Amino acid sequence: MLILNKTAGIFSKASKRKTYEFLSSFTLHPGKQFLHKIVLGIETSCDDTAAAVVDETGNVLGEAIHSQTEIHLKTGGIIPPVAQQLHKENIHRIVQEAVSASNLSPSDLSAIATTIKPGLALSLGVGLSFSLQLVNQLKKPFIPIHHMEAHALTIRLTNHVEFPFLALLISGGHCLLALVQGVSEFLLLGKSLDIAPGDMFDKVARRLSLGKHPECATMSGGKAIEHLAKQGNKLCFDLKHPMQRAKNCDFSFSGLQNNVDKLITQKEKEEGIEAGQVLSSAADIAAAVQHAAARHIARTTYRAILFCQRRGLLAHTDAVVVASGGVASNMYIRKALEAVTDLTRCTLLCPPPRLCTDNGIMIAWNGIERLRAGLGILYNPEGIRYEPKCPLGLDISKEVGEAAIKIPRVIIKI
Ligand code: KG4
Ligand code: ZN
């Protein structure tokens, strides 16, 4: 049975007509055979409506994305029903654009892959309902995708990377470290105990009123912090990096966010300005918060590498560490991670920034990976549901904490 909640109704009669119109806008060639497998990927788990057509060799044949960032910046954060409405308004056009750009007909597709977990319920529902109708009409297999699995595997599209590798996935909604042993084999080493780093950056950027800053007005919070930090001095403020005494691979960012909040209130008093105006020390605060977050992320990743190396889960030389997710497009954080991978004789690999943030390519590629491995391909997707919350892989974070690995007293040069 389909998910029967508010979102299920959105693709009722009118929408079915739209799907029909969508399909009839292409010339269908039912008999055409392609050498390579070709997957249409659809992503709507948060605030980007994205689609892409990717083939087995990693060629991106067509791509389209509609970002809601600017709209959510105006409302001071993502309001789920607003995100849902924007997905509804854009999904047909975005999928159509991606397929048209590929110069293929929908019937040429080997399968349709769609993010069904984790994410915002209302947003996931739009992508799933749309995809199920498409799958039903085209009689194609459906591949449900875990958003974080897709972030982790993107690197295998851009680089030649074998399993196992360590993945650090840092975004607006997620923060985790996992050992990737296969397409759907993950060992979860640690995760954020509260908010994700992107969420923290977004909140700090809002508190700093960076939307009113002429250089940052259209940027996501994290991007604005990175941009402004380049003009600031990280040493002006001593923001303690989180969880200094922890011996596990978990993260925490809400304490840092609270400390920055207090600092901003104090600076507003000192500078005699009202909340809502941009502080003259905004760039220094941005640099300090970015530095504290980078140190926390780098040190926790350091411990995860040591854990994996000591347990024989990763090689002692030339193991690959992958950083992905929106926050991994931050060059300062990448530099901190590079310092750690140099110390541990690993190689840091990151997808290009546009593939770190949410996109349809990573979903289509995850579909290709699953198709090749013969994993989770549904020929009858009836009963499939979206899952707003869904852990990734086998959670061994307790074991990691019990190992209580100390990080050597070295300076992580950033
Ligand atoms: O992966 P993503 O597009 O969506 C989620 O799955 O959450 O990540 C979006 C997050 C936002 O919080 C945004 O502020 C952050 O990634 N972000 C950055 C940068 N670019 C985007 N954070 C730090 N530095 C950046 N350059
Ligand atoms: Zn994401």
XYZ file of C-alpha atoms and ligand atoms in Angstrom:
441
model
C 0.000 0.000 0.000
C 1.190 3.512 -0.672
C 1.810 5.995 2.105
C -1.621 7.291 2.843
C -1.008 10.626 4.437
C -1.422 14.182 3.286
C 1.272 13.850 0.669
C -0.220 10.753 -0.919
C -3.080 12.763 -2.307
C -0.952 15.280 -4.085
C -0.514 13.213 -7.179
C -4.158 12.422 -7.567
C -6.060 12.954 -10.809
C -4.517 16.267 -11.816
C -1.084 14.953 -11.127
C -1.668 11.721 -13.032
C -2.651 13.850 -15.991
C 0.568 15.789 -15.562
C 2.609 12.570 -15.485
C 0.830 11.492 -18.664
C 1.620 14.865 -20.265
C 5.193 14.484 -19.056
C 5.492 11.084 -20.717
C 3.787 12.138 -23.915
C 6.279 14.971 -24.319
C 8.871 12.330 -25.237
C 9.039 9.986 -28.171
C 8.969 6.488 -26.729
C 11.151 3.807 -28.336
C 10.132 0.637 -26.537
C 12.487 -1.687 -28.375
C 15.696 0.314 -28.168
C 18.554 -1.524 -26.424
C 21.409 0.297 -24.712
C 24.829 -1.109 -24.057
C 25.017 0.472 -20.635
C 22.570 0.574 -17.792
C 20.951 3.999 -17.466
C 19.281 5.281 -14.315
C 17.095 8.309 -13.650
C 17.754 9.600 -10.110
C 15.278 11.799 -8.224
C 16.078 13.700 -5.021
C 13.584 15.622 -2.868
C 14.650 14.751 0.691
C 15.188 18.306 1.881
C 15.102 21.605 0.003
C 16.461 20.733 -3.435
C 14.342 19.252 -6.210
C 16.919 17.457 -8.315
C 17.045 14.852 -11.070
C 19.727 13.332 -13.269
C 20.260 10.616 -15.824
C 23.520 8.712 -15.373
C 24.898 5.683 -17.169
C 26.881 2.736 -15.861
C 30.213 4.243 -16.780
C 29.476 7.361 -14.745
C 28.542 9.606 -17.656
C 26.074 12.250 -16.595
C 23.690 12.352 -19.551
C 21.286 14.943 -18.188
C 20.827 16.921 -15.016
C 18.509 19.541 -13.526
C 18.082 21.080 -10.103
C 15.807 23.597 -8.427
C 17.261 24.951 -5.210
C 14.935 26.408 -2.583
C 17.800 28.030 -0.631
C 16.909 31.631 -1.488
C 13.257 31.163 -0.497
C 14.147 29.508 2.816
C 16.709 32.230 3.542
C 13.866 34.751 3.433
C 11.716 32.769 5.880
C 14.650 32.170 8.242
C 14.865 28.403 7.727
C 13.135 25.512 6.036
C 9.384 25.384 6.689
C 8.409 21.812 5.655
C 5.022 22.623 4.036
C 6.700 25.387 2.020
C 9.432 22.956 0.905
C 6.741 20.407 -0.016
C 4.814 22.937 -2.091
C 7.972 23.990 -3.944
C 8.850 20.344 -4.667
C 5.335 19.800 -6.023
C 5.614 22.866 -8.239
C 8.997 21.874 -9.663
C 9.358 18.107 -9.793
C 7.715 17.569 -13.200
C 9.788 20.300 -14.829
C 13.048 19.194 -13.223
C 12.652 15.524 -14.170
C 11.585 16.518 -17.657
C 14.613 18.793 -18.045
C 17.013 16.085 -16.877
C 15.534 13.476 -19.227
C 15.341 15.911 -22.165
C 18.962 16.932 -21.665
C 19.980 13.274 -21.913
C 18.410 13.003 -25.390
C 16.857 9.729 -24.314
C 13.284 8.666 -24.104
C 12.009 7.584 -20.655
C 11.596 4.085 -22.070
C 15.395 3.872 -22.510
C 15.898 3.963 -18.748
C 16.946 0.772 -16.978
C 15.475 1.902 -13.657
C 14.308 4.865 -11.593
C 16.078 5.547 -8.294
C 14.614 7.922 -5.713
C 15.583 9.080 -2.237
C 13.053 7.611 0.188
C 15.033 8.047 3.467
C 16.016 9.882 5.646
C 14.745 13.436 5.244
C 11.736 15.693 5.694
C 8.575 13.597 5.522
C 6.664 16.084 3.391
C 9.564 16.479 0.965
C 10.297 12.748 0.645
C 6.616 12.116 -0.039
C 6.627 14.304 -3.145
C 9.561 12.480 -4.756
C 8.212 9.056 -3.861
C 4.671 9.681 -5.131
C 5.967 11.132 -8.386
C 8.428 8.269 -8.883
C 5.884 5.548 -8.192
C 3.588 6.925 -10.852
C 6.442 7.099 -13.334
C 7.607 3.592 -12.488
C 4.073 2.296 -12.856
C 3.520 3.913 -16.233
C 6.926 3.080 -17.680
C 6.993 -0.444 -16.196
C 10.537 0.081 -14.948
C 12.184 -1.235 -11.790
C 12.305 1.100 -8.800
C 15.383 1.518 -6.605
C 14.740 3.185 -3.221
C 17.755 5.206 -2.097
C 19.161 6.075 1.340
C 20.275 9.708 1.040
C 23.458 9.182 3.100
C 24.451 6.068 1.161
C 24.232 8.211 -1.967
C 26.456 10.937 -0.447
C 28.995 8.251 0.515
C 29.109 6.537 -2.878
C 29.331 9.705 -5.009
C 33.114 9.495 -4.839
C 33.027 6.255 -6.861
C 31.487 8.236 -9.717
C 34.238 10.857 -9.729
C 37.254 8.758 -8.667
C 38.358 5.169 -8.851
C 37.786 4.127 -5.225
C 37.541 0.545 -3.999
C 35.858 -0.638 -0.787
C 36.579 -0.278 2.076
C 36.936 3.438 2.712
C 36.071 5.764 5.557
C 33.277 8.264 4.886
C 32.716 11.486 6.765
C 29.280 12.795 5.823
C 28.618 16.324 6.971
C 25.620 18.314 5.831
C 22.719 20.422 7.041
C 20.749 17.493 8.365
C 23.405 14.863 8.990
C 26.793 14.271 10.514
C 28.355 10.833 10.688
C 31.466 8.758 10.264
C 31.069 5.335 8.663
C 33.281 2.644 7.267
C 31.982 1.797 3.808
C 32.594 -1.880 3.104
C 30.265 -2.324 0.144
C 27.442 -0.648 -1.745
C 25.079 -1.127 1.187
C 27.502 -2.314 3.886
C 28.218 0.420 6.377
C 29.665 0.351 9.897
C 28.498 3.444 11.737
C 31.378 4.695 13.914
C 29.785 7.856 15.272
C 27.262 10.597 14.610
C 26.151 13.956 15.905
C 24.481 13.782 19.286
C 22.544 16.959 18.558
C 22.579 19.141 15.459
C 24.579 18.764 12.238
C 27.404 21.208 11.396
C 25.508 22.684 8.433
C 22.541 23.386 10.696
C 24.908 25.066 13.171
C 26.442 27.212 10.401
C 22.978 28.107 9.103
C 21.872 29.198 12.606
C 25.035 31.235 13.215
C 24.729 32.879 9.788
C 21.134 33.831 10.587
C 22.098 35.152 14.023
C 24.822 37.233 12.328
C 22.184 38.512 9.856
C 24.389 37.516 6.940
C 21.329 37.649 4.700
C 21.739 41.424 4.951
C 25.428 41.283 4.088
C 25.837 42.395 0.452
C 28.369 39.667 -0.355
C 26.479 36.783 1.286
C 22.790 37.532 0.699
C 22.083 34.581 -1.627
C 24.486 32.073 -0.067
C 23.560 29.159 2.212
C 24.590 29.768 5.837
C 27.656 27.530 5.609
C 28.843 29.074 2.378
C 28.359 32.571 3.815
C 30.395 31.661 6.920
C 33.204 30.269 4.737
C 33.153 33.354 2.519
C 33.240 35.820 5.405
C 35.788 33.813 7.404
C 38.379 34.503 4.689
C 38.264 38.180 5.694
C 38.363 37.482 9.440
C 40.875 36.545 12.119
C 40.071 33.230 13.805
C 42.323 34.144 16.767
C 40.188 37.129 17.803
C 37.838 34.831 19.708
C 38.666 31.674 21.579
C 35.712 29.399 20.874
C 36.357 26.034 22.489
C 35.992 23.185 20.049
C 33.339 20.707 21.195
C 33.802 17.382 23.031
C 37.478 17.877 23.818
C 37.462 15.094 26.413
C 35.425 12.579 24.419
C 37.103 9.344 23.360
C 34.458 8.303 20.866
C 33.630 9.305 17.291
C 30.467 11.252 18.062
C 29.986 14.920 17.295
C 28.185 17.814 18.947
C 27.564 21.295 17.591
C 24.789 22.807 19.708
C 27.175 23.847 22.534
C 29.332 25.687 20.016
C 26.228 27.315 18.567
C 25.158 28.501 22.045
C 28.625 29.913 22.750
C 28.608 31.820 19.467
C 25.137 33.080 20.270
C 26.351 34.470 23.603
C 29.402 35.997 21.922
C 27.221 37.742 19.327
C 24.931 39.129 22.058
C 27.995 40.446 23.900
C 29.447 42.050 20.733
C 26.074 43.624 19.908
C 26.132 45.306 23.332
C 29.746 46.413 22.917
C 29.191 47.778 19.409
C 25.881 49.319 20.464
C 23.889 47.779 17.626
C 20.481 46.127 17.549
C 19.955 42.434 16.845
C 19.416 42.155 13.089
C 22.265 44.445 12.041
C 25.599 43.090 10.821
C 28.391 43.341 13.417
C 31.740 44.831 12.425
C 33.306 41.716 13.974
C 31.125 39.327 11.932
C 34.054 38.093 9.821
C 36.165 37.344 12.924
C 33.266 35.449 14.494
C 32.736 33.504 11.247
C 36.449 32.600 11.158
C 36.438 31.504 14.809
C 33.334 29.319 14.512
C 34.558 27.749 11.287
C 37.891 27.004 12.974
C 36.275 25.410 16.049
C 33.998 23.261 13.864
C 36.891 22.255 11.592
C 39.033 21.199 14.569
C 36.215 19.130 16.063
C 35.482 17.428 12.741
C 39.182 16.817 12.034
C 39.985 15.397 15.490
C 36.973 13.062 15.452
C 37.907 11.857 11.972
C 41.475 11.319 13.220
C 40.139 8.999 15.970
C 37.964 7.124 13.459
C 40.953 6.519 11.189
C 43.042 5.247 14.116
C 40.201 2.971 15.247
C 39.810 1.471 11.773
C 43.557 1.053 11.287
C 44.025 -0.591 14.700
C 41.133 -3.002 14.090
C 42.481 -3.906 10.658
C 39.432 -2.382 9.010
C 41.536 0.083 7.015
C 45.092 -0.293 5.700
C 47.895 1.513 7.575
C 48.975 3.213 4.371
C 47.051 4.630 1.444
C 43.579 4.072 2.884
C 40.968 6.410 1.446
C 38.997 8.882 3.546
C 36.051 10.483 1.775
C 34.354 13.676 2.915
C 30.993 14.497 1.365
C 27.732 16.323 2.083
C 27.171 20.069 1.813
C 29.613 21.017 4.587
C 32.390 19.028 2.898
C 32.444 21.667 0.170
C 34.077 23.952 2.792
C 37.733 24.344 1.801
C 38.888 25.239 5.334
C 37.385 22.015 6.698
C 38.948 20.073 3.820
C 42.334 21.566 4.739
C 41.940 20.428 8.348
C 40.995 16.945 7.148
C 43.973 16.865 4.801
C 46.275 17.578 7.737
C 44.778 14.514 9.472
C 45.021 12.235 6.440
C 48.656 13.307 5.978
C 49.386 12.362 9.602
C 47.739 8.960 9.202
C 49.140 8.243 5.714
C 45.677 8.185 4.179
C 44.347 9.946 1.108
C 41.520 12.454 1.406
C 39.069 12.483 -1.490
C 36.090 14.802 -1.818
C 33.594 15.080 -4.649
C 33.572 18.512 -6.318
C 31.488 20.998 -4.248
C 28.445 20.800 -6.548
C 28.311 17.030 -5.939
C 28.833 17.471 -2.192
C 25.576 19.394 -1.821
C 22.343 17.583 -2.672
C 21.915 16.694 -6.333
C 20.226 14.157 -8.592
C 23.480 12.714 -9.929
C 24.369 11.052 -6.625
C 20.951 9.390 -6.494
C 21.169 8.128 -10.076
C 24.709 6.874 -9.411
C 23.568 5.074 -6.255
C 20.920 3.458 -8.477
C 23.654 2.320 -10.889
C 25.702 0.915 -7.988
C 22.691 -1.021 -6.687
C 21.735 -2.192 -10.166
C 25.250 -3.523 -10.755
C 25.331 -5.227 -7.355
C 21.778 -6.539 -7.728
C 20.714 -4.922 -4.454
C 17.309 -3.514 -3.542
C 15.807 -3.434 -7.042
C 12.038 -3.493 -6.780
C 10.009 -4.833 -9.676
C 6.827 -4.328 -7.698
C 7.291 -1.329 -5.405
C 3.827 -1.599 -3.910
C 3.987 -0.966 -0.171
C 7.175 1.056 -0.267
C 7.167 3.895 2.243
C 9.391 6.832 2.900
C 11.257 6.928 6.227
C 12.052 10.371 7.663
C 14.468 8.782 10.146
C 16.693 5.922 9.138
C 20.117 5.033 10.541
C 22.912 4.091 8.171
C 24.408 0.615 8.512
C 25.430 -1.319 11.614
C 25.971 0.949 14.605
C 29.305 0.091 16.289
C 29.728 3.505 17.932
C 29.573 1.953 21.437
C 32.523 -0.296 20.590
C 34.379 2.713 19.188
C 33.781 4.623 22.423
C 34.924 1.656 24.524
C 38.179 1.513 22.571
C 38.804 5.035 24.012
C 41.443 5.886 21.438
C 43.589 8.871 22.311
C 44.631 11.193 19.551
C 48.381 11.921 19.612
C 49.277 15.395 20.869
C 50.005 16.865 17.484
C 49.023 20.192 16.067
C 46.548 19.902 13.246
C 47.823 22.606 10.955
C 45.075 24.553 9.216
O 24.097 18.052 1.660
P 23.273 19.300 1.675
O 23.057 20.014 0.369
O 21.853 19.042 2.287
C 21.642 18.172 3.364
O 21.552 16.933 3.142
O 21.596 18.710 4.508
O 23.946 20.308 2.725
C 23.438 21.599 2.950
C 24.205 22.194 4.107
C 23.671 23.539 4.575
O 23.529 23.524 5.979
C 24.738 24.523 4.144
O 24.831 25.655 5.001
C 25.980 23.683 4.198
O 25.567 22.418 3.738
N 27.038 24.202 3.331
C 28.247 24.561 3.767
C 28.944 25.057 2.638
N 28.131 24.953 1.548
C 26.966 24.411 1.995
N 28.790 24.540 5.000
C 30.050 24.986 5.124
N 30.778 25.496 4.096
C 30.269 25.538 2.844
N 30.995 26.016 1.828
Zn 22.504 15.768 1.677
